[in-house]
Short mmCIF file of C-alpha atoms in Angstrom, two decimals:
data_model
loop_
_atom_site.label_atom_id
_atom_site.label_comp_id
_atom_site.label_asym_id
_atom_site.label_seq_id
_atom_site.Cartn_x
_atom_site.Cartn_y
_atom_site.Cartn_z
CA UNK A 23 -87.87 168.32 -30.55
CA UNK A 24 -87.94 164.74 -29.22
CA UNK A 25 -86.35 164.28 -25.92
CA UNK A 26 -83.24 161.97 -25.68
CA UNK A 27 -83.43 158.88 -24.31
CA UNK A 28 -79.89 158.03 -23.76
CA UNK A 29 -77.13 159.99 -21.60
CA UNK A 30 -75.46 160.46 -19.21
CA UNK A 31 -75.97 159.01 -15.82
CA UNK A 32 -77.83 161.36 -13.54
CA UNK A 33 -79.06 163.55 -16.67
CA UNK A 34 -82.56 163.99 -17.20
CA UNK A 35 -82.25 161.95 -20.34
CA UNK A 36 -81.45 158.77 -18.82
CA UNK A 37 -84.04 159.64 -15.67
CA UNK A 38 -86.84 157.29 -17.65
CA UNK A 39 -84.57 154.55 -18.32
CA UNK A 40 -83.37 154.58 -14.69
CA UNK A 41 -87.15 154.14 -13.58
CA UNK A 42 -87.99 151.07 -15.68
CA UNK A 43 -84.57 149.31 -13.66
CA UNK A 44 -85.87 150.52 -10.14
CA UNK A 45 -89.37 149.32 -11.17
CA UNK A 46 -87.89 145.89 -11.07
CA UNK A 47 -86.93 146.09 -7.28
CA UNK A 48 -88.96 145.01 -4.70
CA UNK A 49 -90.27 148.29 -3.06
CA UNK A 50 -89.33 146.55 0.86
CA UNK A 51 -85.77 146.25 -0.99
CA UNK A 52 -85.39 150.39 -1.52
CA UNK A 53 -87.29 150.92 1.44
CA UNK A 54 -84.79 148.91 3.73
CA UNK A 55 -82.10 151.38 2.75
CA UNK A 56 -81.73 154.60 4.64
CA UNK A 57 -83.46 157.02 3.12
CA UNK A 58 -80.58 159.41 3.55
CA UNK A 59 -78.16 157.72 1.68
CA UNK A 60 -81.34 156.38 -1.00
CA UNK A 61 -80.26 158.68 -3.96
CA UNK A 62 -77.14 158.16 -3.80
CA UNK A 63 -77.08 154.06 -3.65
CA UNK A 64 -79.66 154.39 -6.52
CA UNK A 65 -77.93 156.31 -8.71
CA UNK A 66 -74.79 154.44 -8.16
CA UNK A 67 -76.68 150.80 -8.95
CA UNK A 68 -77.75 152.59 -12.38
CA UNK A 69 -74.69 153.50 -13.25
CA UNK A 70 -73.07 150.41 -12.41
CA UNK A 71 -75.02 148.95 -14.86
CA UNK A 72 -75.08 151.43 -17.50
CA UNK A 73 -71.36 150.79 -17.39
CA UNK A 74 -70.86 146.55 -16.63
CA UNK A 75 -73.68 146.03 -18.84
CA UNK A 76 -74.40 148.94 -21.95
CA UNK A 77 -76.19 146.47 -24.06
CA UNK A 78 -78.98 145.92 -21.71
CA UNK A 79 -79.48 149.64 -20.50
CA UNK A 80 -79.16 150.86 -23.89
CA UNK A 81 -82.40 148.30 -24.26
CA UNK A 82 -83.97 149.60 -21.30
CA UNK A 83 -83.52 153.28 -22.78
CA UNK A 84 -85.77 152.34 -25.87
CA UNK A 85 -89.31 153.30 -25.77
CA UNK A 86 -92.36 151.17 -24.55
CA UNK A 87 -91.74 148.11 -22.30
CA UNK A 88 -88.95 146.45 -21.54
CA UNK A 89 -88.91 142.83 -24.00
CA UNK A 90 -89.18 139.89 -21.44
CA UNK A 91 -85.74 138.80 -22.08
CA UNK A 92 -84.31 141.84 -20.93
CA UNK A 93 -86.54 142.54 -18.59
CA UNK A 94 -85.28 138.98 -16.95
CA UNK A 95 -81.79 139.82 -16.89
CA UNK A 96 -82.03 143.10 -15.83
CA UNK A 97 -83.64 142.25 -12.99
CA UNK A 98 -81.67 139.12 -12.10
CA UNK A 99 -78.87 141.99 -12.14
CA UNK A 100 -80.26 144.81 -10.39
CA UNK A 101 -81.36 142.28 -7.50
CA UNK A 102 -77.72 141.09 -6.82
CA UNK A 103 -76.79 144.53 -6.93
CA UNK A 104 -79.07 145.24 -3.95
CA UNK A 105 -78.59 141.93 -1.92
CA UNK A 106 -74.99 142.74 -2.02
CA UNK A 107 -75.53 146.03 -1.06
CA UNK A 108 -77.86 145.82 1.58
CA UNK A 109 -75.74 142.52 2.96
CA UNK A 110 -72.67 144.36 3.43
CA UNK A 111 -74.63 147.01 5.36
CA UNK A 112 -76.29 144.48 7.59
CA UNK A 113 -79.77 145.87 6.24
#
């Protein structure tokens, strides 16, 4: 049986999706932030988008690459996300 790409946030399901996002992050980005709050501010920046933007994850849950469109705005999204973030924890 085919595994599920789509559910919900944290599953296992959605664990593939959730890479191809954090693949467009700067690695110095995720590294600035503490390692032992790292999960957590991960998980949370997926499932802020999974919920402020469903179209787009639900295109990053498909198989194969992410089309260059998408791939674009996801990462124009997931950046601000994480410039927030690490500005208003002086990081």
């Amino acid at each position: 049986m085919a595994e599920q790409e789509v559910g919900p946030v944290g599953s296992s399901s959605s664990k593939v999706t959730n890479e191809k996002i954090l693949a467009l992050v700067p690695e110095e980005s995720v590294k600035r932030i503490p390692f032992f709050v790292r999960k957590h501010a991960l998980s949370k920046t997926f499932e802020k988008i999974e919920l402020e933007h469903p179209d787009l994850y639900a295109v990053a849950a498909q198989e194969g690459e992410l089309p260059a469109d998408a791939r674009e705005q996801l990462s124009q999204i997931v950046n601000g996300i994480f410039e927030q973030k690490l500005k208003k924890h002086n990081l």
